[in-house]
């Protein structure tokens, strides 16, 4: 398996969380959310390098977290752009040139396990672009501007997309360059590759790989970690 570089966009704001700081600095089971996310990739033998991208005011605190928890695979904490898309591209460019396969993962998704990450890397290895996603439980309606239902898409054809998303580096860089030149702003990195007309493979994710956005998400994350700890104690 090719060595993998990781880009972590870490410019999360605390508006929906009701926090006065970047939500990634909030504590989860005694550690900042960002520390949980970084620890996952630090422990992965497939990961060679990690670049964290943040806003200017957050960079000192991110560097403090990296130093405090001794995340030795973090090669750079670098300044991002106005949009997430710009930040990811800055992170990709900051990776060592020897890295030819890049995974992008939200800093606010701290609950992915090493087992799940390793499975994702293995199942996505043969694809130029792959994303983690899960089936939808709810029925989805497409509506117009007045709130009237236009159609009900077949739920079997829909997926809720997560991260990590992994790409051949050359493809990801080309997608970012061409989309930036055309003024196309995607909602995730896979959408940029799709815009090029390239195939993106879906790999099964896990419902516990949540993105922490609201206070309820933080409570749910705490309960997941507590459940995992209890399960480990029972095995002992």
Coordinates of N, CA, C and O in Angstrom, one line a residue, residues 6-150:
X6 N -2.1 13.0 5.0 CA -3.4 13.4 5.5 C -3.5 14.9 5.6 O -2.6 15.5 6.1
X7 N -4.6 15.4 5.1 CA -4.9 16.9 5.3 C -6.1 17.0 6.2 O -7.2 16.4 5.9
X8 N -5.9 17.7 7.3 CA -7.0 18.0 8.2 C -7.4 19.4 8.2 O -6.7 20.3 8.7
X9 N -8.6 19.8 7.6 CA -9.1 21.1 7.7 C -9.6 21.3 9.2 O -10.4 20.6 9.7
X10 N -9.0 22.3 9.8 CA -9.3 22.5 11.3 C -9.8 23.9 11.6 O -9.4 24.5 12.7
X11 N -10.5 24.5 10.7 CA -11.0 25.9 10.9 C -12.4 25.9 11.4 O -13.1 26.9 11.1
X12 N -12.8 24.9 12.1 CA -14.2 24.8 12.6 C -14.6 25.9 13.5 O -13.9 26.2 14.4
X13 N -15.7 26.5 13.2 CA -16.2 27.6 14.1 C -17.2 27.0 15.1 O -17.6 25.9 15.0
X14 N -17.5 27.8 16.2 CA -18.3 27.3 17.2 C -19.7 27.9 17.3 O -20.4 27.9 18.3
X15 N -20.2 28.4 16.1 CA -21.5 29.1 16.1 C -22.6 28.2 16.5 O -23.4 28.5 17.4
X16 N -22.8 27.1 15.7 CA -23.9 26.2 16.0 C -23.7 25.4 17.3 O -24.6 24.9 17.9
X17 N -22.4 25.4 17.8 CA -22.1 24.7 19.0 C -22.4 25.7 20.2 O -22.5 25.3 21.3
X18 N -22.5 27.0 19.9 CA -22.7 28.0 21.0 C -21.4 28.2 21.7 O -21.4 28.7 22.9
X19 N -20.3 27.9 21.1 CA -19.0 28.1 21.7 C -18.3 29.4 21.3 O -18.5 29.9 20.2
X20 N -17.5 29.9 22.2 CA -16.8 31.2 21.8 C -15.5 31.0 21.1 O -14.8 31.9 20.8
X21 N -15.1 29.7 20.9 CA -13.8 29.4 20.2 C -14.1 28.3 19.1 O -15.2 27.8 19.0
X22 N -13.0 28.0 18.4 CA -13.1 26.9 17.5 C -13.6 25.6 18.2 O -13.1 25.2 19.2
X23 N -14.6 25.0 17.6 CA -15.2 23.8 18.3 C -14.2 22.7 18.4 O -14.4 21.8 19.3
X24 N -13.2 22.7 17.6 CA -12.2 21.6 17.7 C -11.3 21.7 19.0 O -10.6 20.7 19.3
X25 N -11.4 22.8 19.7 CA -10.7 23.0 20.9 C -11.5 22.6 22.1 O -11.0 22.5 23.3
X26 N -12.8 22.3 21.9 CA -13.7 21.8 23.0 C -13.2 20.5 23.5 O -12.7 19.6 22.7
X27 N -13.5 20.2 24.8 CA -13.0 18.9 25.3 C -14.0 17.8 25.1 O -15.2 17.9 25.2
X28 N -13.4 16.6 24.8 CA -14.2 15.4 24.6 C -13.4 14.3 25.3 O -12.3 14.0 24.9
X29 N -14.0 13.8 26.4 CA -13.4 12.7 27.2 C -12.0 13.2 27.6 O -11.0 12.4 27.5
X30 N -11.9 14.4 28.0 CA -10.6 14.9 28.6 C -9.6 15.4 27.7 O -8.5 15.8 28.1
X31 N -9.8 15.4 26.4 CA -8.9 15.9 25.4 C -9.6 16.7 24.3 O -10.8 16.5 24.1
X32 N -8.9 17.7 23.7 CA -9.6 18.5 22.7 C -10.1 17.5 21.5 O -9.4 16.5 21.2
X33 N -11.2 17.9 20.9 CA -11.7 17.1 19.8 C -10.6 16.9 18.7 O -10.4 15.8 18.2
X34 N -9.9 17.9 18.4 CA -8.8 17.8 17.4 C -7.8 16.8 17.8 O -7.2 16.1 17.0
X35 N -7.5 16.7 19.1 CA -6.5 15.7 19.6 C -6.9 14.2 19.3 O -6.1 13.4 18.9
X36 N -8.2 14.0 19.4 CA -8.8 12.7 19.1 C -8.6 12.4 17.6 O -8.2 11.3 17.3
X37 N -8.9 13.3 16.8 CA -8.8 13.1 15.4 C -7.4 12.9 14.9 O -7.1 12.0 14.2
X38 N -6.4 13.7 15.4 CA -5.0 13.5 15.1 C -4.5 12.2 15.6 O -3.6 11.6 14.9
X39 N -4.9 11.8 16.8 CA -4.4 10.5 17.4 C -4.7 9.3 16.5 O -3.9 8.4 16.4
X40 N -5.9 9.3 15.8 CA -6.2 8.2 14.9 C -5.2 8.1 13.8 O -4.7 7.0 13.6
X41 N -4.8 9.2 13.1 CA -3.9 9.1 12.0 C -2.5 8.9 12.5 O -1.7 8.3 11.8
X42 N -2.2 9.4 13.6 CA -0.8 9.2 14.2 C -0.6 7.7 14.4 O 0.5 7.2 14.3
X43 N -1.7 7.0 14.8 CA -1.5 5.6 15.1 C -1.6 4.6 13.8 O -1.3 3.4 13.9
X44 N -1.9 5.2 12.7 CA -2.0 4.4 11.5 C -0.7 4.1 10.8 O 0.0 5.1 10.4
X45 N -0.3 2.9 10.6 CA 1.0 2.6 9.9 C 1.0 3.0 8.5 O 2.1 3.2 7.9
X46 N -0.2 3.2 7.9 CA -0.2 3.6 6.4 C 0.0 5.1 6.3 O 0.3 5.5 5.2
X47 N -0.1 5.8 7.3 CA 0.0 7.3 7.2 C 1.5 7.7 7.5 O 2.1 7.4 8.5
X48 N 2.0 8.4 6.5 CA 3.4 8.9 6.6 C 3.4 10.3 7.2 O 4.3 10.7 7.9
X49 N 2.4 11.2 6.8 CA 2.5 12.6 7.2 C 1.1 13.2 7.3 O 0.2 12.8 6.7
X50 N 1.0 14.2 8.2 CA -0.2 14.9 8.5 C 0.0 16.4 8.4 O 1.0 16.9 9.0
X51 N -0.8 17.1 7.7 CA -0.8 18.5 7.6 C -2.1 19.0 8.2 O -3.2 18.6 7.7
X52 N -2.1 19.9 9.1 CA -3.3 20.5 9.7 C -3.4 22.0 9.2 O -2.4 22.7 9.2
X53 N -4.6 22.3 8.7 CA -4.8 23.6 8.1 C -5.8 24.4 9.0 O -6.9 23.9 9.3
X54 N -5.5 25.6 9.4 CA -6.4 26.4 10.3 C -6.4 27.8 9.9 O -5.6 28.3 9.1
X55 N -7.2 28.6 10.7 CA -7.3 30.0 10.5 C -6.1 30.6 11.3 O -5.5 30.0 12.2
X56 N -5.8 31.9 10.9 CA -4.6 32.5 11.5 C -4.6 32.6 13.0 O -3.6 32.3 13.7
X57 N -5.8 32.9 13.6 CA -5.8 33.1 15.0 C -5.8 31.8 15.8 O -5.4 31.8 17.0
X58 N -6.1 30.6 15.1 CA -6.1 29.3 15.7 C -4.7 28.6 15.6 O -4.5 27.6 16.3
X59 N -3.8 29.0 14.8 CA -2.6 28.3 14.5 C -1.8 28.1 15.8 O -1.3 26.9 16.0
X60 N -1.6 29.1 16.6 CA -0.8 28.8 17.8 C -1.4 27.7 18.7 O -0.6 26.9 19.3
X61 N -2.7 27.7 18.9 CA -3.3 26.7 19.8 C -3.2 25.3 19.1 O -3.1 24.3 19.8
X62 N -3.4 25.3 17.8 CA -3.2 24.0 17.1 C -1.8 23.4 17.3 O -1.6 22.2 17.6
X63 N -0.8 24.3 17.2 CA 0.6 23.9 17.4 C 0.8 23.4 18.8 O 1.6 22.5 19.1
X64 N 0.1 24.1 19.8 CA 0.3 23.6 21.2 C -0.3 22.2 21.4 O 0.3 21.4 22.1
X65 N -1.4 21.9 20.8 CA -2.0 20.6 20.9 C -1.1 19.6 20.2 O -0.9 18.5 20.8
X66 N -0.6 19.9 19.1 CA 0.3 19.0 18.4 C 1.5 18.6 19.3 O 2.0 17.5 19.4
X67 N 2.1 19.7 19.9 CA 3.3 19.5 20.8 C 2.9 18.8 22.1 O 3.6 17.8 22.5
X68 N 1.8 19.1 22.7 CA 1.4 18.6 23.9 C 1.1 17.0 23.8 O 1.5 16.3 24.7
X69 N 0.5 16.6 22.8 CA 0.2 15.2 22.6 C 1.2 14.5 21.7 O 1.0 13.3 21.4
X70 N 2.3 15.1 21.4 CA 3.4 14.5 20.6 C 2.9 13.8 19.4 O 3.2 12.6 19.1
X71 N 2.3 14.6 18.5 CA 1.8 14.1 17.2 C 3.0 14.3 16.2 O 3.1 15.3 15.5
X72 N 3.9 13.3 16.2 CA 5.1 13.4 15.4 C 4.9 13.4 13.9 O 5.8 13.8 13.2
X73 N 3.8 12.8 13.5 CA 3.6 12.8 12.0 C 3.0 14.1 11.5 O 3.0 14.2 10.3
X74 N 2.7 15.0 12.3 CA 2.3 16.3 11.9 C 3.5 17.1 11.4 O 4.3 17.5 12.3
X75 N 3.6 17.3 10.1 CA 4.8 18.0 9.6 C 4.6 19.5 9.6 O 5.6 20.2 9.7
X76 N 3.4 19.9 9.4 CA 3.1 21.4 9.3 C 1.7 21.7 9.8 O 0.8 20.9 9.7
X77 N 1.6 22.8 10.5 CA 0.3 23.5 10.8 C 0.3 24.7 10.0 O 1.1 25.7 10.2
X78 N -0.5 24.8 9.0 CA -0.4 25.8 8.0 C -1.7 26.6 7.8 O -2.8 26.2 8.2
X79 N -1.6 27.8 7.3 CA -2.7 28.8 7.2 C -3.6 28.4 6.0 O -3.1 28.1 4.9
X80 N -4.9 28.3 6.2 CA -5.9 28.0 5.2 C -6.4 29.3 4.5 O -5.8 30.4 4.6
X81 N -7.4 29.1 3.7 CA -8.0 30.2 3.0 C -9.4 30.5 3.5 O -9.8 30.1 4.6
X82 N -10.1 31.4 2.8 CA -11.4 31.8 3.2 C -12.4 30.7 3.2 O -13.3 30.6 4.0
X83 N -12.3 29.8 2.2 CA -13.2 28.7 2.0 C -12.5 27.4 2.4 O -11.3 27.3 2.3
X84 N -13.3 26.4 2.8 CA -12.7 25.1 3.1 C -11.9 24.6 1.9 O -10.8 24.0 2.0
X85 N -12.4 24.7 0.7 CA -11.8 24.3 -0.5 C -10.4 24.8 -0.7 O -9.4 24.1 -1.0
X86 N -10.2 26.1 -0.4 CA -8.9 26.8 -0.5 C -8.0 26.2 0.6 O -6.8 26.0 0.4
X87 N -8.5 25.9 1.8 CA -7.7 25.4 2.9 C -7.2 24.0 2.6 O -6.0 23.7 2.8
X88 N -8.1 23.1 2.0 CA -7.6 21.8 1.7 C -6.5 21.9 0.6 O -5.5 21.2 0.7
X89 N -6.7 22.7 -0.4 CA -5.6 22.8 -1.4 C -4.3 23.3 -0.8 O -3.2 22.8 -1.2
X90 N -4.4 24.2 0.1 CA -3.2 24.7 0.8 C -2.5 23.5 1.5 O -1.3 23.4 1.6
X91 N -3.3 22.7 2.2 CA -2.8 21.5 2.9 C -2.2 20.5 1.9 O -1.1 19.9 2.2
X92 N -2.8 20.3 0.8 CA -2.2 19.3 -0.2 C -0.9 19.8 -0.7 O 0.1 19.0 -0.8
X93 N -0.8 21.1 -1.0 CA 0.5 21.6 -1.5 C 1.6 21.6 -0.4 O 2.8 21.6 -0.8
X94 N 1.2 21.6 0.9 CA 2.2 21.6 1.9 C 2.8 20.2 2.2 O 3.8 20.0 2.9
X95 N 2.1 19.1 1.7 CA 2.6 17.8 1.9 C 3.9 17.5 1.2 O 4.2 18.2 0.1
X96 N 4.7 16.6 1.7 CA 6.0 16.2 1.1 C 5.7 15.8 -0.4 O 4.7 15.1 -0.6
X97 N 6.5 16.2 -1.3 CA 6.3 15.8 -2.8 C 6.3 14.3 -3.0 O 5.7 13.8 -4.0
X98 N 6.9 13.5 -2.1 CA 6.9 12.1 -2.2 C 5.6 11.4 -2.0 O 5.3 10.3 -2.4
X99 N 4.7 12.1 -1.3 CA 3.4 11.6 -1.0 C 2.5 11.7 -2.3 O 2.3 12.7 -2.9
X100 N 2.1 10.5 -2.7 CA 1.3 10.4 -4.0 C -0.2 10.0 -3.8 O -0.9 9.9 -4.7
X101 N -0.6 9.8 -2.5 CA -1.9 9.5 -2.2 C -2.4 10.3 -1.0 O -1.7 10.3 0.0
X102 N -3.5 11.0 -1.1 CA -3.9 12.0 -0.1 C -5.3 11.7 0.4 O -6.2 11.5 -0.4
X103 N -5.4 11.7 1.7 CA -6.7 11.6 2.3 C -7.1 12.9 3.0 O -6.2 13.5 3.7
X104 N -8.3 13.3 2.9 CA -8.8 14.5 3.6 C -9.8 14.1 4.6 O -10.7 13.3 4.3
X105 N -9.7 14.6 5.8 CA -10.6 14.2 6.9 C -10.9 15.4 7.7 O -10.1 16.2 8.1
X106 N -12.2 15.6 8.0 CA -12.7 16.7 8.8 C -12.1 16.6 10.2 O -12.2 15.6 10.9
X107 N -11.6 17.7 10.7 CA -11.1 17.8 12.1 C -12.2 17.5 13.1 O -11.9 17.0 14.2
X108 N -13.4 17.7 12.8 CA -14.6 17.5 13.7 C -15.2 16.1 13.6 O -16.3 15.9 14.1
X109 N -14.4 15.2 13.0 CA -14.9 13.8 13.0 C -13.9 12.9 13.8 O -13.0 12.3 13.2
X110 N -14.0 12.9 15.2 CA -13.0 12.3 16.0 C -13.2 10.8 16.4 O -12.4 10.3 17.1
X111 N -14.3 10.2 15.9 CA -14.7 8.9 16.4 C -14.4 7.8 15.5 O -14.7 6.6 15.9
X112 N -13.8 8.0 14.4 CA -13.5 6.9 13.5 C -12.4 6.0 14.2 O -11.5 6.6 14.8
X113 N -12.5 4.7 14.1 CA -11.6 3.8 14.8 C -10.4 3.5 13.8 O -10.6 3.6 12.6
X114 N -9.3 3.0 14.4 CA -8.2 2.5 13.5 C -8.6 1.4 12.6 O -8.2 1.3 11.5
X115 N -9.4 0.5 13.2 CA -9.9 -0.7 12.4 C -10.7 -0.2 11.2 O -10.5 -0.7 10.0
X116 N -11.6 0.8 11.4 CA -12.4 1.3 10.3 C -11.5 2.1 9.3 O -11.8 2.0 8.0
X117 N -10.6 2.8 9.8 CA -9.7 3.6 8.9 C -8.8 2.6 8.0 O -8.7 2.8 6.8
X118 N -8.3 1.6 8.6 CA -7.5 0.6 7.9 C -8.3 -0.1 6.8 O -7.9 -0.3 5.7
X119 N -9.6 -0.4 7.2 CA -10.5 -1.1 6.2 C -10.7 -0.1 5.0 O -10.7 -0.5 3.8
X120 N -10.9 1.2 5.3 CA -11.1 2.2 4.2 C -9.9 2.3 3.3 O -10.1 2.3 2.1
X121 N -8.7 2.3 3.9 CA -7.5 2.4 3.1 C -7.4 1.2 2.2 O -7.0 1.3 1.0
X122 N -7.7 0.0 2.7 CA -7.5 -1.2 2.0 C -8.5 -1.3 0.8 O -8.2 -1.6 -0.3
X123 N -9.8 -1.0 1.1 CA -10.9 -1.1 0.1 C -10.8 0.0 -0.9 O -11.3 -0.2 -2.1
X124 N -10.1 1.1 -0.6 CA -10.1 2.2 -1.6 C -8.8 2.2 -2.4 O -8.6 3.0 -3.3
X125 N -7.9 1.3 -2.1 CA -6.5 1.3 -2.6 C -6.5 1.3 -4.2 O -5.7 1.9 -4.8
X126 N -7.4 0.5 -4.8 CA -7.4 0.4 -6.2 C -8.1 1.5 -7.0 O -8.2 1.4 -8.2
X127 N -8.6 2.5 -6.3 CA -9.4 3.5 -6.9 C -8.6 4.8 -6.9 O -7.9 5.2 -5.9
X128 N -8.8 5.6 -7.9 CA -8.2 7.0 -8.0 C -8.8 7.9 -7.0 O -8.2 8.9 -6.5
X129 N -10.1 7.7 -6.7 CA -10.8 8.6 -5.8 C -11.9 7.7 -5.1 O -12.6 7.0 -5.7
X130 N -12.0 7.9 -3.8 CA -12.9 7.1 -3.0 C -13.4 7.9 -1.8 O -12.6 8.7 -1.2
X131 N -14.6 7.7 -1.4 CA -15.2 8.4 -0.2 C -15.8 7.4 0.7 O -16.3 6.3 0.3
X132 N -15.9 7.8 2.0 CA -16.7 7.0 3.0 C -18.1 7.6 3.0 O -18.3 8.8 3.1
X133 N -19.1 6.7 3.0 CA -20.5 7.1 3.1 C -21.3 6.0 3.6 O -21.0 4.8 3.6
X134 N -22.5 6.4 4.1 CA -23.5 5.4 4.7 C -24.8 5.6 4.1 O -25.2 6.7 3.6
X135 N -25.6 4.5 4.1 CA -27.0 4.6 3.5 C -27.9 5.6 4.4 O -27.6 5.7 5.6
X136 N -28.9 6.1 3.8 CA -29.8 7.0 4.5 C -30.9 6.2 5.2 O -31.4 5.2 4.6
X137 N -31.3 6.6 6.4 CA -32.4 5.9 7.1 C -33.7 6.6 6.8 O -34.8 6.0 6.7
X138 N -33.7 7.9 6.5 CA -34.9 8.7 6.3 C -35.2 8.8 4.9 O -34.4 8.8 4.0
X139 N -36.5 9.0 4.6 CA -37.0 9.4 3.2 C -36.6 10.8 3.0 O -36.7 11.7 3.8
X140 N -36.1 11.1 1.7 CA -35.6 12.4 1.4 C -36.6 13.0 0.3 O -37.0 12.3 -0.6
X141 N -36.9 14.3 0.5 CA -37.8 15.0 -0.4 C -37.0 16.1 -1.1 O -36.3 16.9 -0.4
X142 N -37.2 16.3 -2.4 CA -36.7 17.5 -3.0 C -37.8 18.5 -3.2 O -38.9 18.1 -3.6
X143 N -37.5 19.7 -2.7 CA -38.6 20.7 -2.7 C -38.2 21.9 -3.5 O -37.1 22.1 -3.8
X144 N -39.2 22.8 -3.8 CA -39.0 24.0 -4.5 C -38.8 25.1 -3.4 O -38.8 24.9 -2.2
X145 N -38.7 26.4 -3.9 CA -38.4 27.5 -3.1 C -39.6 27.8 -2.1 O -39.5 28.5 -1.1
X146 N -40.8 27.3 -2.4 CA -42.0 27.5 -1.6 C -42.2 26.4 -0.6 O -43.2 26.5 0.2
X147 N -41.3 25.4 -0.6 CA -41.5 24.3 0.3 C -42.3 23.2 -0.2 O -42.7 22.3 0.5
X148 N -42.8 23.2 -1.5 CA -43.6 22.2 -2.0 C -42.7 21.0 -2.5 O -41.7 21.3 -3.1
X149 N -43.1 19.8 -2.3 CA -42.4 18.6 -2.7 C -42.4 18.5 -4.3 O -43.4 18.6 -4.9
X150 N -41.2 18.3 -4.8 CA -41.0 18.1 -6.3 C -40.9 16.7 -6.6 O -41.5 16.2 -7.6

